[in-house]
Amino acid sequence: MKYLVGRLVKSVLILNICTNKKGDGGLRRHIIGGLWNRRERIGVNANFEYLFEGVIRISILSDRAEHVLKEAQRVNNQNLNVQKQLDDFVANSGTSDIEVVQARGEHDLLNHRLNHADLISQQTDFTQIVKDRIGFNRGSIKKIDNTMFEVSLDNGMKNSTYRFTEDLNDDFRKLTKVYVGDLYDFIVSEFDAGESDITGNWNGSSKNGNNWYTQDTSSPSGFTGYVTGEKINFMSMIDNRGGIWEFILNDDPGTSKKISVYSSSAKYNVTQTIADNLPYREHKVTAVFKGDDPNNAPSTGVGTARGWMYTNPSEDAYNTLSGVMEIGSSETKRLLVDGSNKEFAFNAKYNGQEHWLPEHSGVGTVFYDTPLEIYSDGRKIDYLSSEFTHSIFFSELRVTQKCVCRISNTNIANLKITHTFNMDGACAYSAELKAIESFEITDGYPLMMPLANETFDTVISGLHNKKISRYDGSLSYFELEEDKVSSYAGVDKKSLDFIVACKIEAPIKSMRLKDFDGHKPQEQKMLFNEREDFPKLYYHSMFNKSMTIGEVYNWSAQIVAAEIKDGYGIIN
């Protein structure tokens, strides 16, 4: 009976829900007639009365819920309308206090500016993210030629290298190429044995050439030399007459190392390592000839082995001993393109002529007032000295250029810029431009990031907005960021382990946040040029800016490039 009633109840509910077309939103009640006896009909009808009353209760609750929802929507819409009316009233009012107007800045409402400020305060500093993961512990500067030098920083495995190149038509040495790579051996000191360095008896005729040898084990024969480096190499020829040498460093018997100069076939100018992972300083090397190689008897008979040694004081590439540093200059990836300006570019107009500072399009405009200054750990280095023919190692490096800016044969401004490097891995710089004539800067950029297109196609802002280059010359802006976001990064899915980041420092001065003249609109302060040859990010601090005599513009920034495992994932 219960099963039958349940089936009937389900059928009746479905039937009524499906056939009720009156649109009254409820179920119609049906009274069951004489299908069963009176007692059973009373029970069935009682069940339906209970069910129907439940449906009515649900319908009432549903109506009430719908009413509450509509009322909430009405109140919310009313609140929004009131807020809009208040916004319009405040924005359109001409009677607001001047302090309130100033507080709004370029926003319609102070509340909008506060909301934007809250967003800006949460920006990410990509340069710090990179520096926290580099772990560099050594820096070096190397002169390539009189117009070019490179600064490398490494962690014993990888390096980041910043190349500076002199302009063709003026003196300014701008940051050009930025790349990363692996380390390789670089000779920092050499020693070639001479008559005063050897002991014992040496073959006289061999000393007429470069491959000297001794067979004397009784004196004993040997030599002593001094080299600086973290690794020390020994050079000699090797053949089937060769014997074995013993080397000792700094008079410490615990450093003893035996090196064989035996080989089944003759080979010349062979380098073998005496010691590695040494502290970087000068080391005394003492060599003693020990006779036959116990594992390889000389072809000339027992006891006749030769202790070969190469020497040639007139040849830089081959030496008896060489002190070596593992430094970085091998290029794995280019991160910033060559040539394109990074530290600044000011389009200056004076006396009817308009040229870029520094050189653009073959017109030199920045010339040295005093010679280039380089300080390695506080010690001044002469750029033209012989000392600079090899890498100079540092913990902190400063490179200063003091210049005059010249247009129409007239010095219009003094320029001073200092690049600083330390173990955080960044190329940081600070600069000052002081007008000595009145002129106009039609466009001024205190920091640019020209990405190597084979490595990067995407720029990410500190608010994590992205722009991907289409390489079609299009111009776009980071509008939300305005000039309030300091840091940006270049990344690409095809270069997962490589990253370059930049940051404008002291933005109040560098981006002229408190100056009201000579500006682009706020939303056009960060320009992304999707150039066909490479995408480039511009910080735009000056637009049609009049520079008066004595006026000073200061700016500072930093660029850091590195190879970091999953750099793309870290930034994203």
Coordinates of C-alpha atoms in Angstrom, one line a residue:
M1 CA 0.0 0.0 0.0
K2 CA 2.8 2.4 1.0
Y3 CA 4.6 1.7 -2.3
L4 CA 1.4 2.3 -4.3
V5 CA 0.6 5.6 -2.5
G6 CA 4.2 6.7 -3.1
R7 CA 4.0 6.0 -6.8
L8 CA 0.6 7.8 -7.0
V9 CA 2.0 10.8 -5.1
K10 CA 5.0 11.1 -7.5
S11 CA 2.7 10.7 -10.6
V12 CA 0.2 13.3 -9.3
L13 CA 3.0 15.8 -8.5
I14 CA 4.5 15.4 -11.9
L15 CA 1.2 15.5 -13.6
N16 CA 0.2 18.7 -11.8
I17 CA 3.6 20.4 -12.4
C18 CA 3.5 19.6 -16.1
T19 CA -0.2 20.3 -16.8
N20 CA -0.8 23.4 -14.7
K21 CA -0.9 26.1 -17.5
K22 CA -2.8 28.8 -15.5
G23 CA 0.3 30.6 -14.6
D24 CA -0.7 30.9 -11.0
G25 CA 2.6 29.5 -9.9
G26 CA 1.1 26.8 -7.7
L27 CA -0.2 23.2 -7.8
R28 CA -4.0 22.5 -8.3
R29 CA -5.6 20.2 -5.7
H30 CA -7.6 17.2 -6.8
I31 CA -9.9 15.1 -4.5
I32 CA -9.7 11.4 -5.1
G33 CA -13.1 9.7 -5.4
G34 CA -14.2 6.0 -5.0
L35 CA -11.1 4.1 -6.0
W36 CA -10.8 2.6 -2.5
N37 CA -13.1 2.2 0.6
R38 CA -13.8 5.2 2.8
R39 CA -11.1 4.5 5.3
E40 CA -8.4 4.2 2.7
R41 CA -9.6 7.3 0.8
I42 CA -9.5 9.3 4.1
G43 CA -5.8 8.2 4.6
V44 CA -4.8 8.9 1.0
N45 CA -6.5 12.4 1.0
A46 CA -4.8 13.2 4.4
N47 CA -1.4 12.4 2.8
F48 CA -2.2 14.7 -0.1
E49 CA -3.4 17.5 2.2
Y50 CA -0.1 17.3 4.1
L51 CA 1.9 17.3 0.9
F52 CA -0.1 20.2 -0.6
E53 CA 0.3 22.3 2.5
G54 CA 4.1 21.7 2.3
V55 CA 4.1 22.9 -1.3
I56 CA 2.3 26.1 -0.2
R57 CA 4.8 26.7 2.5
I58 CA 7.7 26.3 0.0
S59 CA 6.0 28.6 -2.4
I60 CA 5.6 31.3 0.3
L61 CA 9.2 31.0 1.3
S62 CA 10.3 31.2 -2.3
D63 CA 8.2 34.4 -2.8
R64 CA 9.7 35.9 0.3
A65 CA 13.3 35.0 -0.8
E66 CA 12.7 36.5 -4.2
H67 CA 11.3 39.7 -2.6
V68 CA 14.4 40.0 -0.3
L69 CA 16.7 39.5 -3.3
K70 CA 14.8 42.2 -5.4
E71 CA 14.9 44.6 -2.4
A72 CA 18.7 44.0 -2.0
Q73 CA 19.3 44.7 -5.7
R74 CA 17.2 47.8 -5.4
V75 CA 19.1 49.1 -2.4
N76 CA 22.4 48.3 -4.1
N77 CA 21.5 50.0 -7.3
Q78 CA 20.3 53.0 -5.3
N79 CA 23.6 53.1 -3.4
L80 CA 25.6 52.9 -6.6
N81 CA 23.5 55.7 -8.0
V82 CA 24.0 57.8 -4.9
Q83 CA 27.8 57.1 -5.1
K84 CA 27.8 58.1 -8.8
Q85 CA 25.8 61.3 -8.0
L86 CA 28.4 62.1 -5.2
D87 CA 31.3 61.3 -7.5
D88 CA 29.8 63.6 -10.2
F89 CA 29.0 66.3 -7.7
V90 CA 32.6 66.3 -6.2
A91 CA 34.2 66.0 -9.6
N92 CA 32.2 68.7 -11.2
S93 CA 32.2 71.1 -8.2
G94 CA 34.2 74.2 -8.7
T95 CA 34.2 75.1 -5.0
S96 CA 36.4 72.3 -3.6
D97 CA 39.2 73.3 -1.4
I98 CA 42.5 73.8 -3.2
E99 CA 44.2 71.2 -0.9
V100 CA 41.6 68.6 -1.9
V101 CA 42.1 69.4 -5.6
Q102 CA 45.8 69.0 -5.2
A103 CA 45.3 65.7 -3.3
R104 CA 43.3 64.3 -6.2
G105 CA 46.2 64.8 -8.6
E106 CA 45.2 63.7 -12.0
H107 CA 42.4 61.5 -10.7
D108 CA 38.7 62.6 -10.7
L109 CA 38.4 61.7 -7.0
L110 CA 40.7 61.5 -4.1
N111 CA 39.3 58.0 -3.4
H112 CA 40.3 56.9 -6.9
R113 CA 43.8 58.2 -6.3
L114 CA 44.0 56.4 -2.9
N115 CA 42.9 53.1 -4.5
H116 CA 45.5 53.5 -7.2
A117 CA 48.2 54.3 -4.7
D118 CA 47.3 51.2 -2.8
L119 CA 47.7 49.1 -5.9
I120 CA 51.0 50.8 -6.7
S121 CA 52.3 50.1 -3.2
Q122 CA 52.0 46.3 -4.0
Q123 CA 54.3 46.4 -7.0
T124 CA 57.1 43.8 -7.4
D125 CA 60.7 44.8 -7.6
F126 CA 62.1 42.4 -10.2
T127 CA 65.7 43.6 -9.8
Q128 CA 65.7 42.4 -6.2
I129 CA 64.2 39.0 -7.1
V130 CA 67.0 38.5 -9.6
K131 CA 69.8 39.7 -7.2
D132 CA 68.5 37.5 -4.4
R133 CA 69.1 34.4 -6.6
I134 CA 72.5 35.2 -8.3
G135 CA 75.0 34.7 -5.6
F136 CA 77.9 36.4 -7.4
N137 CA 81.2 36.4 -5.5
R138 CA 83.7 37.9 -7.9
G139 CA 83.9 40.8 -10.4
S140 CA 86.4 41.6 -13.0
I141 CA 87.0 44.4 -15.5
K142 CA 88.9 43.8 -18.7
K143 CA 89.9 46.3 -21.5
I144 CA 89.2 44.9 -24.9
D145 CA 90.8 47.8 -26.7
N146 CA 91.1 51.6 -26.1
T147 CA 87.4 52.1 -27.0
M148 CA 85.8 49.1 -25.3
F149 CA 85.9 47.3 -21.9
E150 CA 83.8 44.6 -20.2
V151 CA 82.7 44.2 -16.6
S152 CA 81.9 40.6 -15.6
L153 CA 80.4 39.2 -12.4
D154 CA 80.3 35.5 -11.7
N155 CA 79.4 32.9 -9.0
G156 CA 82.0 30.3 -10.0
M157 CA 79.7 28.7 -12.6
K158 CA 77.9 31.5 -14.6
N159 CA 78.7 35.1 -15.4
S160 CA 76.8 38.2 -16.4
T161 CA 78.8 40.6 -18.6
Y162 CA 78.2 44.3 -19.3
R163 CA 80.1 45.8 -22.3
F164 CA 80.8 49.5 -22.6
T165 CA 81.7 50.9 -26.0
E166 CA 82.9 54.4 -27.0
D167 CA 80.7 56.2 -29.5
L168 CA 82.1 56.7 -33.0
N169 CA 81.8 60.4 -33.0
D170 CA 82.0 61.5 -29.4
D171 CA 83.7 60.3 -26.2
F172 CA 80.9 58.8 -24.2
R173 CA 81.2 55.1 -23.3
K174 CA 77.7 53.8 -23.2
L175 CA 76.5 50.4 -21.9
T176 CA 76.0 48.5 -25.1
K177 CA 75.8 44.7 -25.1
V178 CA 74.7 42.7 -22.1
Y179 CA 75.1 38.9 -22.1
V180 CA 75.4 35.9 -19.9
G181 CA 77.7 32.9 -20.3
D182 CA 79.8 30.2 -18.7
L183 CA 83.3 30.6 -17.2
Y184 CA 86.6 29.8 -18.9
D185 CA 90.3 29.9 -17.8
F186 CA 91.9 33.3 -18.2
I187 CA 95.7 33.7 -17.6
V188 CA 96.4 36.5 -15.1
S189 CA 100.1 35.9 -14.6
E190 CA 103.0 34.1 -16.3
F191 CA 106.5 32.8 -15.4
D192 CA 109.2 31.7 -17.8
A193 CA 112.2 30.0 -16.3
G194 CA 115.6 31.5 -17.1
E195 CA 119.2 30.7 -16.1
S196 CA 118.7 32.4 -12.7
D197 CA 115.7 30.3 -11.9
I198 CA 117.1 26.8 -12.5
T199 CA 119.2 24.5 -10.3
G200 CA 121.3 21.4 -11.1
N201 CA 122.6 20.4 -14.5
W202 CA 120.6 21.1 -17.7
N203 CA 121.3 20.0 -21.2
G204 CA 123.1 22.9 -22.8
S205 CA 122.0 22.4 -26.4
S206 CA 118.3 22.2 -25.3
K207 CA 118.7 25.7 -23.8
N208 CA 119.2 27.1 -27.3
G209 CA 115.5 26.5 -28.0
N210 CA 112.3 26.6 -26.0
N211 CA 112.1 23.0 -24.8
W212 CA 114.7 22.7 -22.1
Y213 CA 115.4 19.4 -20.3
T214 CA 117.5 17.9 -17.5
Q215 CA 118.4 14.3 -16.7
D216 CA 120.1 15.2 -13.4
T217 CA 118.4 13.6 -10.3
S218 CA 121.4 13.8 -8.0
S219 CA 121.8 17.6 -7.5
P220 CA 118.8 17.6 -7.9
S221 CA 117.8 19.7 -10.9
G222 CA 114.7 21.9 -10.9
F223 CA 113.4 25.5 -11.0
T224 CA 111.5 27.9 -8.8
G225 CA 108.9 30.5 -10.0
Y226 CA 106.2 32.8 -8.7
V227 CA 102.7 33.2 -10.2
T228 CA 99.3 34.6 -9.1
G229 CA 96.0 32.9 -9.6
E230 CA 93.5 30.3 -8.4
K231 CA 94.9 27.6 -10.6
I232 CA 98.5 27.0 -11.7
N233 CA 99.4 25.3 -14.9
F234 CA 102.8 23.8 -16.1
M235 CA 103.8 23.6 -19.8
S236 CA 106.2 21.3 -21.5
M237 CA 106.7 19.0 -24.4
I238 CA 106.0 15.3 -23.8
D239 CA 107.5 12.2 -25.6
N240 CA 108.6 8.6 -25.0
R241 CA 111.8 9.9 -23.3
G242 CA 110.0 11.9 -20.7
G243 CA 110.3 11.4 -16.9
I244 CA 108.4 12.8 -13.9
W245 CA 108.4 16.1 -12.0
E246 CA 107.4 16.9 -8.4
F247 CA 105.9 20.3 -7.6
I248 CA 105.5 21.9 -4.2
L249 CA 103.6 25.1 -3.5
N250 CA 104.7 27.7 -0.9
D251 CA 107.3 25.4 0.6
D252 CA 104.4 23.1 2.0
P253 CA 105.3 19.4 1.5
G254 CA 101.5 18.7 1.8
T255 CA 101.0 20.3 -1.6
S256 CA 103.2 17.8 -3.4
K257 CA 102.0 16.9 -6.9
K258 CA 103.8 14.6 -9.4
I259 CA 103.4 15.3 -13.1
S260 CA 104.7 13.0 -15.9
V261 CA 106.1 14.3 -19.2
Y262 CA 106.0 10.9 -20.8
S263 CA 104.0 10.1 -23.9
S264 CA 104.2 7.4 -26.5
S265 CA 104.1 10.1 -29.2
A266 CA 105.7 13.5 -29.1
K267 CA 103.5 16.5 -28.4
Y268 CA 104.4 20.1 -27.9
N269 CA 103.2 22.9 -25.6
V270 CA 101.2 20.6 -23.4
T271 CA 99.5 22.2 -20.4
Q272 CA 99.0 20.2 -17.2
T273 CA 97.5 21.5 -13.9
I274 CA 99.7 21.6 -10.8
A275 CA 97.0 22.9 -8.4
D276 CA 93.5 24.2 -8.5
N277 CA 91.0 25.9 -6.2
L278 CA 93.8 28.0 -4.6
P279 CA 93.3 31.3 -2.8
Y280 CA 93.7 34.2 -5.3
R281 CA 97.2 35.5 -4.4
E282 CA 100.8 35.0 -5.4
H283 CA 102.2 31.4 -5.0
K284 CA 105.7 30.1 -4.9
V285 CA 106.2 27.0 -7.1
T286 CA 109.2 24.7 -6.6
A287 CA 109.8 21.9 -9.2
V288 CA 112.2 19.0 -8.7
F289 CA 113.0 16.4 -11.4
K290 CA 112.5 12.9 -10.0
G291 CA 113.8 10.8 -12.9
D292 CA 112.0 7.9 -14.7
D293 CA 108.2 7.7 -14.7
P294 CA 107.7 4.5 -12.7
N295 CA 104.8 3.6 -15.0
N296 CA 106.5 4.4 -18.3
A297 CA 110.2 3.5 -18.7
P298 CA 111.9 5.9 -21.2
S299 CA 112.6 4.5 -24.7
T300 CA 116.3 5.4 -24.2
G301 CA 116.8 3.1 -21.3
V302 CA 116.4 3.0 -17.5
G303 CA 117.8 6.1 -15.8
T304 CA 117.9 8.2 -18.9
A305 CA 114.5 10.0 -18.6
R306 CA 114.3 13.7 -19.5
G307 CA 112.6 16.4 -17.4
W308 CA 111.1 18.6 -20.2
M309 CA 110.2 22.2 -19.5
Y310 CA 109.0 24.9 -21.9
T311 CA 110.2 28.5 -21.6
N312 CA 109.9 31.5 -23.9
P313 CA 110.0 35.0 -22.3
S314 CA 109.1 36.7 -25.6
E315 CA 105.8 34.7 -26.0
D316 CA 102.8 35.7 -24.0
A317 CA 100.6 32.7 -24.9
Y318 CA 103.1 30.0 -23.8
N319 CA 104.9 30.0 -20.5
T320 CA 106.6 27.6 -18.1
L321 CA 104.0 28.4 -15.4
S322 CA 100.7 30.3 -15.7
G323 CA 98.4 31.6 -13.0
V324 CA 94.8 31.2 -14.0
M325 CA 91.5 32.6 -13.1
E326 CA 88.1 31.2 -14.1
I327 CA 86.3 34.2 -15.4
G328 CA 83.3 34.9 -17.6
S329 CA 83.4 36.1 -21.2
S330 CA 82.0 33.2 -23.1
E331 CA 78.6 34.2 -24.4
T332 CA 75.7 31.8 -24.0
K333 CA 72.8 34.3 -24.5
R334 CA 72.6 38.0 -25.4
L335 CA 70.0 39.7 -23.2
L336 CA 70.2 43.4 -24.3
V337 CA 71.1 44.4 -27.8
D338 CA 74.3 46.2 -28.8
G339 CA 74.4 49.9 -29.5
S340 CA 70.9 51.0 -28.4
N341 CA 71.0 53.4 -25.5
K342 CA 70.1 52.3 -22.0
E343 CA 71.3 54.8 -19.4
F344 CA 69.7 57.9 -21.0
A345 CA 68.7 59.6 -24.3
F346 CA 67.8 63.3 -24.4
N347 CA 66.7 64.9 -27.6
A348 CA 68.0 68.4 -27.1
K349 CA 67.1 71.5 -29.2
Y350 CA 69.4 74.5 -29.1
N351 CA 70.0 77.4 -31.5
G352 CA 67.8 75.9 -34.2
Q353 CA 69.5 72.5 -34.1
E354 CA 68.1 69.3 -32.6
H355 CA 70.3 66.3 -31.7
W356 CA 70.3 63.5 -29.2
L357 CA 72.5 63.3 -26.2
P358 CA 74.6 61.1 -26.4
E359 CA 75.3 60.4 -30.1
H360 CA 72.6 59.3 -32.4
S361 CA 72.7 59.1 -36.2
G362 CA 76.4 59.9 -36.5
V363 CA 76.3 63.2 -34.7
G364 CA 78.6 63.4 -31.6
T365 CA 77.3 65.5 -28.7
V366 CA 78.9 64.2 -25.5
F367 CA 82.7 64.9 -25.0
Y368 CA 85.0 64.3 -22.0
D369 CA 85.8 67.2 -19.8
T370 CA 88.2 65.1 -17.8
P371 CA 89.6 61.6 -18.5
L372 CA 87.6 58.5 -17.8
E373 CA 87.9 57.4 -14.1
I374 CA 88.0 53.8 -12.9
Y375 CA 88.3 52.8 -9.3
S376 CA 88.6 49.1 -8.3
D377 CA 88.1 48.7 -4.6
G378 CA 89.0 52.3 -4.1
R379 CA 92.2 52.1 -6.2
K380 CA 92.4 54.2 -9.3
I381 CA 93.3 52.4 -12.5
D382 CA 94.8 54.1 -15.5
Y383 CA 92.8 53.0 -18.5
L384 CA 95.8 53.2 -20.8
S385 CA 98.2 51.4 -18.5
S386 CA 99.8 48.1 -19.2
E387 CA 98.1 46.8 -16.1
F388 CA 94.8 46.9 -17.9
T389 CA 96.0 44.3 -20.5
H390 CA 94.7 41.6 -18.2
S391 CA 91.5 41.4 -16.1
I392 CA 91.5 43.3 -12.8
F393 CA 89.4 41.7 -10.1
F394 CA 87.3 43.7 -7.7
S395 CA 84.6 43.5 -5.0
E396 CA 83.3 47.0 -5.9
L397 CA 83.9 49.0 -9.1
R398 CA 83.1 52.6 -10.0
V399 CA 83.4 54.0 -13.5
T400 CA 82.9 57.8 -13.8
Q401 CA 82.5 59.9 -16.9
K402 CA 82.6 63.7 -16.6
C403 CA 81.5 65.3 -19.9
V404 CA 80.2 68.4 -21.7
C405 CA 77.2 68.2 -24.0
R406 CA 77.7 70.1 -27.2
I407 CA 75.3 71.3 -29.9
S408 CA 76.1 73.9 -32.6
N409 CA 79.7 74.1 -31.3
T410 CA 78.4 75.3 -28.0
N411 CA 78.6 73.5 -24.6
I412 CA 75.0 73.6 -23.4
A413 CA 75.3 71.3 -20.3
N414 CA 77.6 69.4 -18.0
L415 CA 77.1 65.7 -17.6
K416 CA 78.4 63.4 -14.9
I417 CA 77.5 59.7 -14.8
T418 CA 78.9 57.0 -12.5
H419 CA 78.3 53.3 -13.0
T420 CA 78.7 51.1 -10.0
F421 CA 79.2 47.3 -9.7
N422 CA 79.3 45.0 -6.7
M423 CA 78.4 41.4 -5.9
D424 CA 74.7 42.0 -6.2
G425 CA 75.2 41.6 -9.9
A426 CA 73.5 44.8 -11.1
C427 CA 74.8 47.6 -13.3
A428 CA 73.7 50.6 -11.2
Y429 CA 74.2 54.2 -12.3
S430 CA 73.5 57.7 -11.1
A431 CA 73.8 60.8 -13.3
E432 CA 73.4 64.6 -13.3
L433 CA 72.7 67.0 -16.1
K434 CA 73.3 70.7 -15.4
A435 CA 72.4 73.3 -18.0
I436 CA 75.0 76.0 -18.8
E437 CA 72.8 77.3 -21.6
S438 CA 69.1 77.5 -22.0
F439 CA 67.8 74.7 -24.3
E440 CA 64.8 72.4 -24.7
I441 CA 64.6 68.6 -24.2
T442 CA 61.8 67.5 -26.5
D443 CA 62.0 63.9 -25.3
G444 CA 63.9 62.6 -22.4
Y445 CA 64.4 59.0 -21.3
P446 CA 66.5 58.2 -18.1
L447 CA 66.2 54.4 -18.6
M448 CA 65.6 52.1 -21.5
M449 CA 65.6 48.4 -21.9
P450 CA 66.2 47.2 -25.5
L451 CA 65.6 43.5 -25.5
A452 CA 67.5 41.0 -27.6
N453 CA 64.7 39.6 -29.8
E454 CA 66.3 36.2 -30.1
T455 CA 65.9 35.9 -26.3
F456 CA 62.9 37.9 -25.1
D457 CA 59.6 39.1 -26.5
T458 CA 57.7 40.0 -23.3
V459 CA 57.9 42.8 -20.8
I460 CA 56.2 42.5 -17.4
S461 CA 55.5 45.4 -15.1
G462 CA 55.7 45.4 -11.4
L463 CA 51.9 45.1 -11.3
H464 CA 52.4 41.9 -13.4
N465 CA 50.8 43.3 -16.5
K466 CA 52.3 41.9 -19.7
K467 CA 53.0 43.2 -23.2
I468 CA 54.2 40.8 -25.9
S469 CA 55.9 42.3 -28.9
R470 CA 54.4 41.8 -32.4
Y471 CA 57.6 43.2 -34.0
D472 CA 55.5 45.5 -36.2
G473 CA 56.7 48.9 -34.9
S474 CA 53.5 49.4 -32.8
L475 CA 53.6 51.7 -29.8
S476 CA 51.7 50.9 -26.7
Y477 CA 51.7 52.1 -23.1
F478 CA 51.6 50.7 -19.6
E479 CA 48.7 52.9 -18.7
L480 CA 47.7 51.6 -15.3
E481 CA 51.3 51.8 -14.1
E482 CA 51.7 55.5 -15.1
D483 CA 55.1 56.7 -13.8
K484 CA 54.6 55.1 -10.4
V485 CA 55.8 51.6 -11.1
S486 CA 59.6 51.4 -10.9
S487 CA 60.5 47.9 -12.0
Y488 CA 60.0 45.9 -15.2
A489 CA 61.4 42.6 -16.5
G490 CA 62.1 41.0 -19.9
V491 CA 61.1 37.3 -20.1
D492 CA 60.1 34.7 -22.7
K493 CA 58.8 31.2 -22.7
K494 CA 61.6 30.2 -25.2
S495 CA 64.2 31.4 -22.7
L496 CA 63.0 29.9 -19.5
D497 CA 66.3 30.3 -17.6
F498 CA 67.2 33.9 -18.6
I499 CA 65.9 37.2 -17.3
V500 CA 66.8 40.9 -17.5
A501 CA 65.2 43.4 -15.1
C502 CA 65.4 47.1 -14.6
K503 CA 64.4 49.7 -12.0
I504 CA 64.3 53.4 -11.9
E505 CA 65.6 54.6 -8.6
A506 CA 64.6 57.8 -6.7
P507 CA 61.5 58.2 -8.9
I508 CA 60.6 61.6 -7.4
K509 CA 63.8 63.0 -9.0
S510 CA 64.3 60.5 -11.9
M511 CA 60.7 60.6 -13.2
R512 CA 60.2 64.3 -11.9
L513 CA 57.1 63.3 -10.0
K514 CA 56.8 66.7 -8.2
D515 CA 57.5 68.8 -11.3
F516 CA 54.4 70.0 -13.3
D517 CA 56.2 71.2 -16.5
G518 CA 57.6 69.2 -19.4
H519 CA 55.5 66.0 -19.0
K520 CA 53.6 63.5 -21.1
P521 CA 50.2 62.5 -19.8
Q522 CA 50.5 60.1 -16.9
E523 CA 49.2 57.1 -18.9
Q524 CA 51.9 57.7 -21.5
K525 CA 55.0 57.7 -19.2
M526 CA 55.9 54.0 -19.9
L527 CA 56.3 53.4 -23.6
F528 CA 56.7 50.0 -25.2
N529 CA 58.0 50.1 -28.8
E530 CA 57.4 46.8 -30.6
R531 CA 60.3 47.5 -33.1
E532 CA 60.9 45.1 -35.9
D533 CA 64.5 44.5 -34.9
F534 CA 64.0 44.4 -31.1
P535 CA 61.3 45.4 -28.6
K536 CA 62.3 48.3 -26.3
L537 CA 60.9 49.7 -23.1
Y538 CA 61.2 53.5 -22.4
Y539 CA 60.8 55.4 -19.1
H540 CA 59.6 58.9 -20.4
S541 CA 60.5 61.6 -17.8
M542 CA 60.7 64.7 -20.0
F543 CA 58.5 66.1 -22.9
N544 CA 59.1 69.6 -24.3
K545 CA 61.0 70.4 -21.1
S546 CA 62.7 73.8 -21.0
M547 CA 66.1 73.7 -19.3
T548 CA 67.2 77.1 -17.9
I549 CA 70.7 78.1 -17.1
G550 CA 71.8 76.4 -13.8
E551 CA 68.9 74.0 -13.8
V552 CA 69.9 70.4 -12.7
Y553 CA 68.2 67.1 -13.5
N554 CA 69.3 64.0 -11.5
W555 CA 68.4 60.4 -12.2
S556 CA 69.5 56.9 -11.2
A557 CA 68.6 53.4 -12.2
Q558 CA 69.8 49.8 -12.4
I559 CA 69.8 46.9 -14.8
V560 CA 70.5 43.3 -13.8
A561 CA 70.8 40.4 -16.2
A562 CA 71.3 36.8 -15.3
E563 CA 70.9 33.1 -16.1
I564 CA 68.7 31.7 -13.3
K565 CA 67.0 28.3 -13.2
D566 CA 63.4 28.7 -14.3
G567 CA 63.7 32.5 -14.2
Y568 CA 60.5 32.7 -16.3
G569 CA 58.5 30.8 -13.8
I570 CA 59.9 32.8 -10.8
I571 CA 58.9 36.1 -12.4
N572 CA 55.5 34.8 -13.4

